[in-house]
XYZ file of N, CA and C in Angstrom:
864
model
N 0.839 -1.209 0.000
C 0.000 0.000 0.000
C 0.869 1.252 0.000
N 0.304 2.332 -0.512
C 0.962 3.633 -0.431
C 0.324 4.416 0.722
N 1.157 4.845 1.656
C 0.658 5.508 2.860
C 1.322 6.871 3.011
N 0.514 7.904 3.173
C 1.013 9.253 3.455
C 0.758 9.555 4.925
N 1.805 9.956 5.636
C 1.680 10.322 7.047
C 1.948 11.813 7.176
N 0.977 12.537 7.696
C 1.046 14.000 7.758
C 1.320 14.475 9.175
N 2.258 15.396 9.320
C 2.557 16.019 10.608
C 3.093 17.416 10.336
N 2.741 18.426 11.136
C 3.187 19.793 10.844
C 4.709 19.931 10.779
N 5.391 19.360 11.785
C 6.852 19.340 11.785
C 7.300 17.890 11.885
N 8.498 17.642 11.416
C 9.065 16.303 11.558
C 10.475 16.475 12.109
N 10.509 16.804 13.418
C 11.753 17.197 14.070
C 12.074 16.286 15.247
N 13.362 16.156 15.533
C 13.814 15.269 16.597
C 13.297 15.671 17.974
N 13.067 16.989 18.217
C 12.717 17.425 19.567
C 11.225 17.315 19.876
N 10.420 16.905 18.899
C 8.965 16.842 19.098
C 8.511 15.420 19.389
N 7.776 15.247 20.498
C 7.263 13.930 20.867
C 6.355 13.341 19.808
N 5.451 14.148 19.258
C 4.544 13.673 18.215
C 5.335 13.166 17.014
N 6.372 13.923 16.650
C 7.149 13.564 15.461
C 7.927 12.271 15.653
N 8.326 11.984 16.901
C 9.015 10.722 17.147
C 8.049 9.552 17.010
N 6.771 9.785 17.371
C 5.742 8.755 17.165
C 5.529 8.535 15.664
N 5.490 9.637 14.916
C 5.349 9.553 13.454
C 6.518 8.789 12.843
N 7.718 9.091 13.322
C 8.916 8.409 12.809
C 8.806 6.905 13.002
N 8.428 6.469 14.199
C 8.304 5.037 14.484
C 7.211 4.417 13.625
N 6.117 5.154 13.434
C 5.022 4.644 12.615
C 5.472 4.458 11.166
N 6.226 5.417 10.643
C 6.731 5.328 9.269
C 7.662 4.127 9.113
N 8.529 3.931 10.091
C 9.456 2.785 10.066
C 8.689 1.467 10.078
N 7.690 1.378 10.950
C 6.915 0.139 11.089
C 6.169 -0.215 9.802
N 5.518 0.784 9.182
C 4.799 0.527 7.935
C 5.761 0.124 6.821
N 6.894 0.814 6.749
C 7.862 0.513 5.691
C 8.432 -0.900 5.837
N 8.616 -1.343 7.085
C 9.113 -2.700 7.332
C 8.138 -3.754 6.812
N 6.863 -3.404 6.799
C 5.841 -4.334 6.304
C 5.792 -4.380 4.779
N 6.575 -3.492 4.143
C 6.600 -3.456 2.684
C 5.776 -2.347 2.071
N 5.168 -1.505 2.905
C 4.376 -0.389 2.382
C 5.295 0.738 1.909
N 4.855 1.472 0.922
C 5.575 2.645 0.442
C 5.077 3.857 1.220
N 5.955 4.440 2.028
C 5.545 5.464 2.994
C 6.198 6.800 2.685
N 5.393 7.870 2.742
C 5.900 9.234 2.631
C 5.432 10.028 3.835
N 6.369 10.676 4.535
C 6.025 11.599 5.612
C 5.989 13.010 5.013
N 4.859 13.675 5.179
C 4.676 15.011 4.598
C 4.530 16.009 5.737
N 5.418 17.005 5.765
C 5.457 17.976 6.860
C 5.720 19.366 6.303
N 5.537 20.368 7.161
C 5.863 21.738 6.775
C 7.357 21.997 6.905
N 7.993 21.349 7.887
C 9.445 21.418 8.024
C 9.937 20.115 8.632
N 11.221 19.810 8.411
C 11.753 18.539 8.886
C 13.252 18.623 9.102
N 13.735 17.942 10.183
C 15.180 17.749 10.337
C 15.529 16.297 10.660
N 14.524 15.426 10.670
C 14.769 13.999 10.869
C 15.250 13.393 9.551
N 16.284 12.600 9.629
C 16.819 11.962 8.433
C 15.934 10.772 8.051
N 15.573 10.669 6.778
C 14.685 9.572 6.366
C 15.373 8.222 6.466
N 14.576 7.207 6.744
C 15.086 5.843 6.797
C 14.609 5.086 5.584
N 13.725 4.113 5.804
C 13.184 3.316 4.706
C 11.876 3.910 4.180
N 11.778 5.221 4.242
C 10.602 5.968 3.784
C 11.089 7.314 3.254
N 10.210 8.049 2.597
C 10.590 9.356 2.048
C 9.994 10.487 2.884
N 10.580 11.667 2.772
C 10.098 12.852 3.487
C 9.874 13.973 2.476
N 8.732 14.612 2.584
C 8.404 15.757 1.727
C 8.147 16.959 2.627
N 8.952 18.013 2.492
C 8.795 19.233 3.296
C 8.164 20.317 2.436
N 7.033 20.819 2.867
C 6.293 21.818 2.086
C 6.766 23.235 2.356
N 7.365 23.472 3.539
C 7.876 24.802 3.867
C 6.884 25.660 4.629
N 7.421 26.522 5.500
C 6.631 27.518 6.228
C 7.576 28.605 6.746
N 7.058 29.718 7.275
C 7.933 30.790 7.773
C 8.883 30.304 8.858
N 10.046 30.933 8.959
C 11.044 30.556 9.950
C 10.808 31.246 11.294
N 10.241 32.443 11.267
C 9.986 33.182 12.500
C 8.936 32.458 13.343
N 9.225 32.175 14.643
C 8.290 31.405 15.475
C 6.894 32.010 15.566
N 6.806 33.335 15.708
C 5.493 33.983 15.814
C 4.710 33.842 14.508
N 5.398 34.041 13.384
C 4.738 33.889 12.089
C 4.346 32.434 11.842
N 5.172 31.522 12.338
C 4.849 30.102 12.206
C 3.514 29.777 12.858
N 3.306 30.292 14.056
C 2.065 29.997 14.791
C 0.854 30.509 14.020
N 0.950 31.726 13.487
C -0.153 32.288 12.707
C -0.356 31.509 11.412
N 0.756 31.165 10.779
C 0.672 30.432 9.515
C -0.020 29.087 9.714
N 0.357 28.390 10.781
C -0.231 27.077 11.022
C -1.718 27.195 11.355
N -2.094 28.239 12.068
C -3.499 28.430 12.422
C -4.348 28.691 11.176
N -3.836 29.556 10.296
C -4.597 29.944 9.105
C -4.012 29.313 7.837
N -3.532 28.101 7.973
C -2.920 27.372 6.861
C -3.832 27.309 5.644
N -5.139 27.208 5.881
C -6.099 27.060 4.789
C -6.125 28.265 3.855
N -5.525 29.391 4.265
C -5.463 30.569 3.402
C -4.342 30.463 2.370
N -3.409 29.546 2.581
C -2.329 29.314 1.620
C -2.838 28.327 0.575
N -3.478 28.852 -0.454
C -4.147 27.999 -1.441
C -3.165 27.107 -2.200
N -1.940 27.593 -2.364
C -0.941 26.797 -3.071
C -0.605 25.532 -2.287
N -0.412 25.685 -0.980
C -0.104 24.518 -0.143
C -1.342 23.632 0.021
N -2.481 24.258 0.129
C -3.714 23.472 0.266
C -3.942 22.585 -0.953
N -3.487 23.047 -2.116
C -3.651 22.263 -3.339
C -2.828 20.981 -3.332
N -1.956 20.850 -2.342
C -1.129 19.640 -2.290
C -1.984 18.386 -2.082
N -3.205 18.568 -1.587
C -4.073 17.411 -1.376
C -4.281 16.634 -2.673
N -4.160 17.324 -3.827
C -4.355 16.670 -5.120
C -3.298 15.593 -5.359
N -2.118 15.762 -4.750
C -1.044 14.784 -4.917
C -1.243 13.562 -4.019
N -2.267 13.627 -3.171
C -2.560 12.483 -2.306
C -3.520 11.494 -2.963
N -3.967 11.796 -4.141
C -4.991 10.958 -4.788
C -4.484 9.551 -5.111
N -3.166 9.388 -5.214
C -2.598 8.078 -5.536
C -2.298 7.224 -4.316
N -2.583 7.750 -3.118
C -2.309 7.000 -1.895
C -3.532 6.178 -1.486
N -3.262 5.096 -0.776
C -4.353 4.249 -0.274
C -4.876 4.746 1.066
N -3.973 5.260 1.891
C -4.332 5.762 3.222
C -3.589 7.064 3.485
N -4.290 8.013 4.082
C -3.660 9.254 4.560
C -3.868 9.308 6.069
N -2.757 9.373 6.805
C -2.803 9.434 8.269
C -2.344 10.819 8.700
N -3.186 11.521 9.425
C -2.819 12.853 9.901
C -2.670 12.846 11.415
N -1.589 13.462 11.896
C -1.286 13.448 13.323
C -1.586 14.768 14.029
N -1.801 15.844 13.281
C -2.049 17.112 13.983
C -2.473 18.178 12.974
N -3.282 19.115 13.456
C -3.650 20.285 12.678
C -2.387 21.128 12.426
N -2.216 21.756 11.259
C -3.194 21.965 10.183
C -3.136 20.924 9.066
N -2.310 19.874 9.230
C -2.162 18.902 8.144
C -3.459 18.141 7.891
N -4.349 18.177 8.890
C -5.659 17.541 8.711
C -6.392 18.084 7.485
N -6.130 19.349 7.146
C -6.824 19.935 5.986
C -6.562 19.111 4.729
N -5.313 18.685 4.546
C -4.962 17.925 3.343
C -5.658 16.564 3.344
N -5.692 15.926 4.509
C -6.381 14.639 4.624
C -7.887 14.809 4.407
N -8.437 15.867 4.991
C -9.866 16.174 4.855
C -10.249 16.343 3.384
N -9.444 17.108 2.641
C -9.757 17.363 1.233
C -9.532 16.125 0.364
N -8.476 15.364 0.663
C -8.233 14.128 -0.097
C -9.378 13.140 0.093
N -9.907 13.078 1.305
C -11.061 12.204 1.589
C -12.306 12.702 0.861
N -12.498 14.023 0.885
C -13.692 14.617 0.297
C -13.699 14.496 -1.225
N -12.538 14.730 -1.852
C -12.470 14.770 -3.311
C -12.225 13.405 -3.948
N -11.390 12.583 -3.281
C -10.957 11.339 -3.915
C -11.330 10.083 -3.131
N -12.030 10.242 -2.021
C -12.453 9.110 -1.188
C -11.269 8.315 -0.631
N -10.127 8.982 -0.469
C -8.958 8.332 0.126
C -9.247 8.093 1.609
N -8.895 6.918 2.110
C -9.125 6.618 3.518
C -8.349 7.583 4.406
N -9.040 8.222 5.347
C -8.476 9.258 6.217
C -8.467 8.743 7.654
N -7.261 8.611 8.210
C -7.088 8.151 9.588
C -6.481 9.288 10.404
N -7.094 9.576 11.537
C -6.601 10.653 12.415
C -6.000 10.065 13.675
N -4.772 10.505 13.996
C -4.134 10.126 15.258
C -4.219 11.313 16.206
N -4.860 11.100 17.327
C -5.136 12.172 18.278
C -4.085 12.228 19.374
N -3.307 13.318 19.382
C -2.303 13.543 20.426
C -2.762 14.615 21.414
N -3.968 15.142 21.202
C -4.531 16.114 22.135
C -4.159 17.549 21.809
N -5.006 18.451 22.258
C -4.769 19.893 22.123
C -4.861 20.498 23.509
N -3.820 21.182 23.914
C -3.766 21.755 25.253
C -4.578 23.046 25.322
N -5.803 22.935 25.804
C -6.658 24.113 25.970
C -7.031 24.288 27.439
N -6.122 23.925 28.330
C -6.383 24.000 29.763
C -6.184 25.415 30.282
N -6.213 25.570 31.601
C -6.067 26.873 32.230
C -4.667 27.450 32.156
N -3.782 26.850 31.343
C -2.437 27.384 31.187
C -2.445 28.685 30.404
N -3.530 28.953 29.702
C -3.564 30.091 28.795
C -3.793 31.366 29.597
N -2.717 32.123 29.780
C -2.762 33.228 30.737
C -3.045 34.584 30.108
N -3.413 34.628 28.818
C -3.809 35.915 28.248
C -4.884 35.699 27.193
N -5.596 36.750 26.902
C -6.766 36.649 26.033
C -6.400 36.220 24.622
N -5.219 36.653 24.129
C -4.815 36.300 22.768
C -4.487 34.821 22.659
N -3.854 34.286 23.693
C -3.551 32.856 23.690
C -4.834 32.036 23.763
N -5.785 32.483 24.569
C -7.072 31.780 24.667
C -7.800 31.801 23.328
N -7.763 32.963 22.658
C -8.413 33.088 21.346
C -7.733 32.183 20.330
N -6.415 32.161 20.349
C -5.645 31.322 19.419
C -6.036 29.851 19.576
N -6.059 29.375 20.818
C -6.348 27.967 21.048
C -7.811 27.629 20.767
N -8.705 28.600 20.985
C -10.118 28.376 20.659
C -10.286 28.193 19.153
N -9.605 29.030 18.374
C -9.659 28.908 16.914
C -8.984 27.610 16.457
N -7.875 27.279 17.099
C -7.147 26.059 16.759
C -8.043 24.836 16.943
N -8.746 24.791 18.065
C -9.646 23.677 18.342
C -10.826 23.664 17.378
N -11.365 24.855 17.072
C -12.504 24.982 16.146
C -12.130 24.464 14.760
N -10.984 24.906 14.233
C -10.556 24.481 12.899
C -10.225 22.985 12.879
N -9.654 22.497 13.974
C -9.350 21.064 14.056
C -10.629 20.247 13.919
N -11.669 20.643 14.634
C -12.921 19.897 14.597
C -13.555 19.890 13.207
N -13.397 21.001 12.467
C -13.907 21.035 11.088
C -13.225 19.962 10.250
N -11.892 19.837 10.423
C -11.121 18.918 9.582
C -11.279 17.453 9.979
N -11.988 17.194 11.074
C -12.190 15.813 11.523
C -13.546 15.251 11.107
N -14.359 16.065 10.480
C -15.738 15.672 10.210
C -15.859 14.449 9.304
N -14.887 14.230 8.408
C -15.026 13.093 7.492
C -13.950 12.028 7.706
N -13.318 12.025 8.887
C -12.308 10.994 9.177
C -12.955 9.612 9.214
N -12.301 8.641 8.591
C -12.824 7.268 8.572
C -12.526 6.532 9.870
N -11.345 6.763 10.421
C -10.941 6.126 11.668
C -10.183 7.131 12.510
N -10.221 6.942 13.820
C -9.456 7.805 14.725
C -8.841 6.965 15.825
N -7.637 7.335 16.214
C -6.921 6.651 17.287
C -6.386 7.690 18.255
N -6.498 7.413 19.529
C -5.978 8.300 20.572
C -4.842 7.593 21.286
N -3.856 8.378 21.755
C -2.675 7.768 22.374
C -2.856 7.531 23.874
N -4.056 7.855 24.400
C -4.361 7.541 25.796
C -5.876 7.520 25.981
N -6.312 6.907 27.075
C -7.745 6.873 27.378
C -8.279 8.274 27.649
N -7.450 9.082 28.293
C -7.843 10.466 28.571
C -8.157 11.209 27.273
N -7.278 11.056 26.276
C -7.488 11.751 25.014
C -8.662 11.167 24.230
N -8.893 9.887 24.382
C -10.067 9.264 23.751
C -11.343 9.929 24.258
N -11.434 10.073 25.579
C -12.609 10.698 26.190
C -12.717 12.170 25.797
N -11.586 12.850 25.750
C -11.576 14.269 25.396
C -12.005 14.485 23.946
N -11.508 13.641 23.043
C -11.867 13.767 21.626
C -13.358 13.566 21.420
N -13.926 12.588 22.111
C -15.365 12.343 22.017
C -16.151 13.536 22.523
N -15.647 14.153 23.579
C -16.336 15.290 24.185
C -16.330 16.518 23.284
N -15.181 16.825 22.676
C -15.050 18.081 21.922
C -15.449 17.950 20.459
N -15.369 16.721 19.890
C -15.657 16.583 18.463
C -16.690 15.504 18.148
N -17.118 14.772 19.178
C -18.070 13.660 19.028
C -17.513 12.551 18.138
N -16.174 12.460 18.077
C -15.530 11.442 17.260
C -15.046 10.296 18.144
N -15.482 9.088 17.819
C -15.030 7.907 18.563
C -13.631 7.510 18.097
N -12.834 7.019 19.011
C -11.482 6.589 18.653
C -11.082 5.364 19.460
N -10.118 4.639 18.947
C -9.526 3.517 19.658
C -8.209 3.975 20.270
N -7.813 3.337 21.359
C -6.579 3.726 22.049
C -5.415 2.878 21.547
N -4.369 3.548 21.073
C -3.104 2.893 20.739
C -2.004 3.660 21.468
N -1.409 3.021 22.453
C -0.373 3.696 23.238
C 0.909 3.880 22.420
N 1.610 4.964 22.704
C 2.894 5.195 22.065
C 3.884 4.101 22.466
N 4.760 3.751 21.545
C 5.709 2.666 21.782
C 7.049 3.189 22.297
N 7.704 2.361 23.079
C 9.059 2.633 23.548
C 10.002 1.617 22.893
N 11.129 2.090 22.405
C 12.120 1.214 21.785
C 12.959 0.567 22.888
N 12.580 -0.647 23.271
C 13.262 -1.315 24.391
C 14.653 -1.828 24.019
N 14.987 -1.797 22.740
C 16.360 -2.120 22.350
C 17.303 -0.989 22.752
N 16.786 0.219 22.742
C 17.595 1.388 23.080
C 17.492 1.740 24.555
N 16.299 1.616 25.102
C 16.076 1.987 26.500
C 15.883 0.717 27.331
N 16.919 0.336 28.076
C 16.819 -0.865 28.899
C 17.750 -0.751 30.099
N 17.587 -1.664 31.040
C 18.313 -1.585 32.318
C 19.798 -1.919 32.200
N 20.211 -2.429 31.047
C 21.618 -2.764 30.868
C 22.472 -1.553 30.483
N 21.816 -0.470 30.068
C 22.548 0.742 29.677
C 23.234 1.343 30.899
N 24.460 1.782 30.728
C 25.219 2.425 31.799
C 25.326 3.931 31.538
N 25.186 4.709 32.599
C 25.229 6.158 32.469
C 26.575 6.778 32.793
N 27.640 5.975 32.767
C 28.956 6.439 33.210
C 29.439 7.686 32.464
N 29.247 7.713 31.151
C 29.795 8.843 30.396
C 29.060 10.154 30.698
N 27.797 10.074 31.058
C 27.050 11.280 31.445
C 27.477 11.722 32.840
N 27.669 10.754 33.724
C 28.139 11.060 35.087
C 29.498 11.752 35.030
N 30.350 11.272 34.140
C 31.683 11.876 33.988
C 31.586 13.260 33.343
N 30.749 13.386 32.315
C 30.627 14.640 31.577
C 30.194 15.794 32.463
N 29.266 15.532 33.372
C 28.702 16.597 34.213
C 29.174 16.510 35.669
N 30.176 15.678 35.907
C 30.752 15.557 37.254
C 29.668 15.190 38.284
N 28.993 14.097 38.031
C 27.842 13.683 38.853
C 28.164 12.558 39.825
N 29.411 12.193 39.939
C 29.787 11.109 40.838
C 29.419 11.454 42.279
N 28.797 10.511 42.971
C 28.338 10.682 44.356
C 27.233 11.739 44.493
N 26.566 12.040 43.388
C 25.445 12.973 43.413
C 24.130 12.208 43.260
N 23.071 12.798 43.765
C 21.729 12.280 43.534
C 21.166 13.047 42.335
N 20.918 12.330 41.252
C 20.600 12.982 39.973
C 19.119 12.868 39.641
N 18.506 14.023 39.418
C 17.122 14.097 38.952
C 17.153 14.497 37.480
N 16.289 13.889 36.673
C 16.300 14.129 35.226
C 14.919 14.492 34.712
N 14.890 15.554 33.904
C 13.689 15.904 33.124
C 14.067 15.875 31.655
N 13.226 15.272 30.830
C 13.438 15.238 29.385
C 12.196 15.779 28.691
N 12.396 16.719 27.778
C 11.263 17.248 27.027
C 11.501 18.677 26.601
N 10.565 19.182 25.824
C 10.662 20.584 25.413
C 10.622 21.488 26.626
N 11.298 22.625 26.518
C 11.249 23.612 27.600
C 10.217 24.660 27.198
N 9.006 24.456 27.702
C 7.861 25.310 27.380
C 7.034 25.500 28.647
N 6.280 26.603 28.748
C 5.542 26.902 29.993
C 4.650 25.772 30.486
N 3.914 25.111 29.582
C 2.980 24.083 30.048
C 3.689 22.826 30.540
N 4.988 22.720 30.278
C 5.749 21.581 30.793
C 6.107 21.757 32.276
N 5.863 22.951 32.812
C 6.036 23.167 34.244
C 7.477 23.103 34.727
N 8.423 23.462 33.862
C 9.834 23.383 34.263
C 10.117 24.371 35.402
N 9.402 25.489 35.427
C 9.570 26.457 36.518
C 9.174 25.838 37.862
N 8.181 24.938 37.826
C 7.771 24.252 39.051
C 8.831 23.248 39.500
N 9.501 22.633 38.532
C 10.604 21.732 38.867
C 11.717 22.487 39.585
N 12.016 23.684 39.082
C 13.083 24.480 39.688
C 12.716 24.890 41.111
N 11.456 25.249 41.318
C 11.000 25.617 42.656
C 11.030 24.403 43.588
N 10.603 23.250 43.083
C 10.605 22.028 43.883
C 12.033 21.595 44.228
N 12.942 21.834 43.273
C 14.322 21.426 43.479
C 14.958 22.171 44.661
N 14.551 23.413 44.859
C 15.055 24.182 46.007
C 14.666 23.497 47.325
N 13.460 22.962 47.375
C 12.989 22.252 48.569
C 13.781 20.955 48.751
N 13.983 20.249 47.661
C 14.744 18.990 47.703
C 16.155 19.222 48.216
N 16.760 20.322 47.772
C 18.142 20.607 48.165
C 18.288 20.773 49.686
N 17.216 21.185 50.350
C 17.263 21.330 51.811
C 17.463 19.977 52.493
N 16.910 18.933 51.880
C 17.032 17.582 52.450
C 18.170 16.784 51.822
N 18.451 17.068 50.548
C 19.489 16.323 49.822
C 20.456 17.329 49.205
N 21.428 17.807 49.953
C 22.326 18.867 49.477
C 23.137 18.488 48.239
N 23.381 17.182 48.037
C 24.200 16.778 46.890
C 23.355 16.441 45.653
N 22.129 16.935 45.603
C 21.246 16.684 44.459
C 21.617 17.565 43.272
N 21.424 17.010 42.070
C 21.616 17.731 40.811
C 20.371 17.521 39.948
N 19.984 18.552 39.234
C 18.827 18.461 38.349
C 19.275 18.698 36.909
N 19.034 17.714 36.051
C 19.352 17.843 34.631
C 18.072 18.125 33.856
N 18.084 19.220 33.106
C 16.965 19.581 32.227
C 17.437 19.333 30.795
N 16.970 18.245 30.204
C 17.410 17.860 28.860
C 16.306 18.133 27.849
N 16.505 19.121 27.008
C 15.488 19.432 26.013
C 15.724 20.766 25.359
N 15.064 20.970 24.261
C 15.215 22.201 23.482
C 14.267 23.281 23.971
N 14.766 24.501 24.237
C 13.876 25.619 24.570
C 13.055 26.010 23.336
N 11.750 26.116 23.490
C 10.899 26.524 22.368
C 10.223 27.873 22.625
N 10.428 28.444 23.831
C 9.956 29.793 24.146
C 11.128 30.530 24.801
N 11.784 31.393 24.046
C 13.020 32.026 24.526
C 12.829 32.840 25.794
N 11.731 33.592 25.880
C 11.507 34.430 27.059
C 11.336 33.573 28.311
N 10.642 32.460 28.154
C 10.445 31.521 29.266
C 11.782 30.911 29.685
N 12.579 30.520 28.721
C 13.871 29.906 29.012
C 14.796 30.888 29.730
N 14.756 32.142 29.315
C 15.598 33.156 29.969
C 15.215 33.337 31.439
N 13.922 33.259 31.724
C 13.465 33.346 33.117
C 13.956 32.154 33.928
N 13.924 30.978 33.318
C 14.383 29.768 34.002
C 15.859 29.852 34.351
N 16.638 30.360 33.427
C 18.086 30.454 33.669
C 18.403 31.395 34.825
N 17.572 32.421 34.983
C 17.769 33.349 36.100
C 17.401 32.690 37.430
N 16.442 31.756 37.382
C 16.010 31.052 38.594
C 16.973 29.933 38.989
N 17.729 29.429 38.015
C 18.553 28.237 38.237
C 19.830 28.553 39.011
N 20.265 27.574 39.822
C 21.558 27.706 40.495
C 22.562 26.757 39.837
N 23.741 26.632 40.423
C 24.826 25.855 39.824
C 24.534 24.361 39.776
N 23.545 23.900 40.531
C 23.227 22.474 40.563
C 22.136 22.090 39.569
N 21.728 23.051 38.758
C 20.750 22.789 37.704
C 21.471 22.878 36.362
N 21.380 21.794 35.584
C 22.125 21.689 34.334
C 21.151 21.698 33.157
N 21.278 22.698 32.294
C 20.505 22.739 31.049
C 21.386 22.168 29.935
N 20.990 21.060 29.374
C 21.822 20.407 28.359
C 21.527 20.901 26.948
N 20.351 21.526 26.740
C 19.887 21.773 25.389
C 19.381 20.478 24.777
N 19.179 20.493 23.464
C 18.698 19.292 22.782
C 19.708 18.167 22.925
N 19.219 16.975 23.275
C 20.070 15.796 23.415
C 19.823 14.876 22.234
N 20.897 14.517 21.553
C 20.794 13.625 20.403
C 20.184 12.287 20.813
N 19.426 11.729 19.912
C 18.694 10.495 20.190
C 19.598 9.357 20.678
N 20.753 9.256 20.084
C 21.639 8.142 20.444
C 22.191 8.286 21.863
N 22.194 9.516 22.395
C 22.725 9.747 23.741
C 21.665 9.670 24.834
N 20.400 9.787 24.462
C 19.328 9.906 25.444
C 19.254 8.731 26.431
N 19.420 7.484 25.998
C 19.360 6.369 26.970
C 20.393 6.500 28.091
N 21.546 7.094 27.803
C 22.595 7.221 28.811
C 22.222 8.251 29.883
N 21.426 9.248 29.501
C 20.942 10.222 30.488
C 19.978 9.554 31.456
N 19.087 8.730 30.916
C 18.172 7.995 31.787
C 18.949 7.074 32.725
N 19.972 6.425 32.185
C 20.754 5.492 32.989
C 21.543 6.197 34.089
N 21.861 7.480 33.864
C 22.672 8.231 34.831
C 21.855 8.789 35.989
N 20.533 8.830 35.847
C 19.721 9.491 36.879
C 19.233 8.504 37.936
N 18.962 9.043 39.114
C 18.348 8.253 40.189
C 16.828 8.316 40.112
N 16.328 9.485 39.711
C 14.875 9.714 39.667
C 14.533 10.505 38.415
N 13.486 10.063 37.724
C 12.957 10.870 36.621
C 11.859 11.777 37.177
N 11.863 13.054 36.783
C 10.906 14.009 37.344
C 10.154 14.745 36.240
N 8.929 15.106 36.540
C 8.107 15.918 35.643
C 7.114 16.709 36.472
N 6.889 17.959 36.082
C 5.859 18.775 36.720
C 4.927 19.341 35.649
N 4.790 18.599 34.562
C 4.001 19.060 33.437
C 2.559 19.346 33.851
N 2.026 20.433 33.333
C 0.672 20.843 33.674
C -0.370 20.219 32.747
N 0.078 19.706 31.609
C -0.829 19.038 30.680
C -0.041 18.093 29.800
N -0.541 16.871 29.670
C 0.051 15.874 28.760
C -1.057 15.000 28.191
N -0.861 14.576 26.956
C -1.756 13.574 26.386
C -1.243 12.176 26.661
N 0.074 12.033 26.743
C 0.685 10.727 26.995
C 1.969 10.858 27.817
N 2.801 11.811 27.487
C 4.103 12.038 28.133
C 5.078 10.904 27.831
N 5.524 10.876 26.591
C 6.425 9.823 26.107
C 7.740 9.754 26.885
N 8.374 10.875 27.266
C 9.618 10.776 28.050
C 9.467 9.959 29.334
């Protein structure tokens, strides 16, 4: 079969994109011809192809562009190139538009993978609330003709039914147990950051407000009162510069910001820590 997998970005630092990557690999192993179609990409293709459609580089313009993607008629016309595929799988708005139109015009099977939309009380200003309200509204429009839907958790299954009246089956995200296992040793990370005889706490993920990294830093101060030799590693790419700058001002010498960690090194960080920590305010699954 020919399968098109749609995702807005196809980048190493995005949890959704890592799920897409594994899905593309799995389908290709079965002998299917797979194309991942995204607006931007930095993941190297394996036994599948990648098509990048392009979008603005400025983060603020990116957010607006993705919200009003349907106004870019040239990109929207890309749905016509999906007519030769047997299945179109969309993982997130605005790529749903292409799947929606391919289903409407050519009766191509449209499968939606639900990773959730964060519309919780994290939205601390009116513009952010308006943005997410429109994002959810447009998403629901593009789901009206989906043939099948899958959610990555029971929570998201219930949420999708509530907001869009769309039933879905639960398929949990997979972990690569060949890479992440108890036999991995964290010695090189312990040496790199001078962690010998330290109690190491680890957070992995994007550095964004809803991930609650500021709460981790506040909690770490309390921990240090009881465990003076504790260290906190924050492994992940900052995606909101102003937020990251505030975190750096709050951090002391025992808090280590690694930046983006390459995939091949990530298991060693897990192996080096005593405790994995998260203070995320909203998650659909929390793959880390």
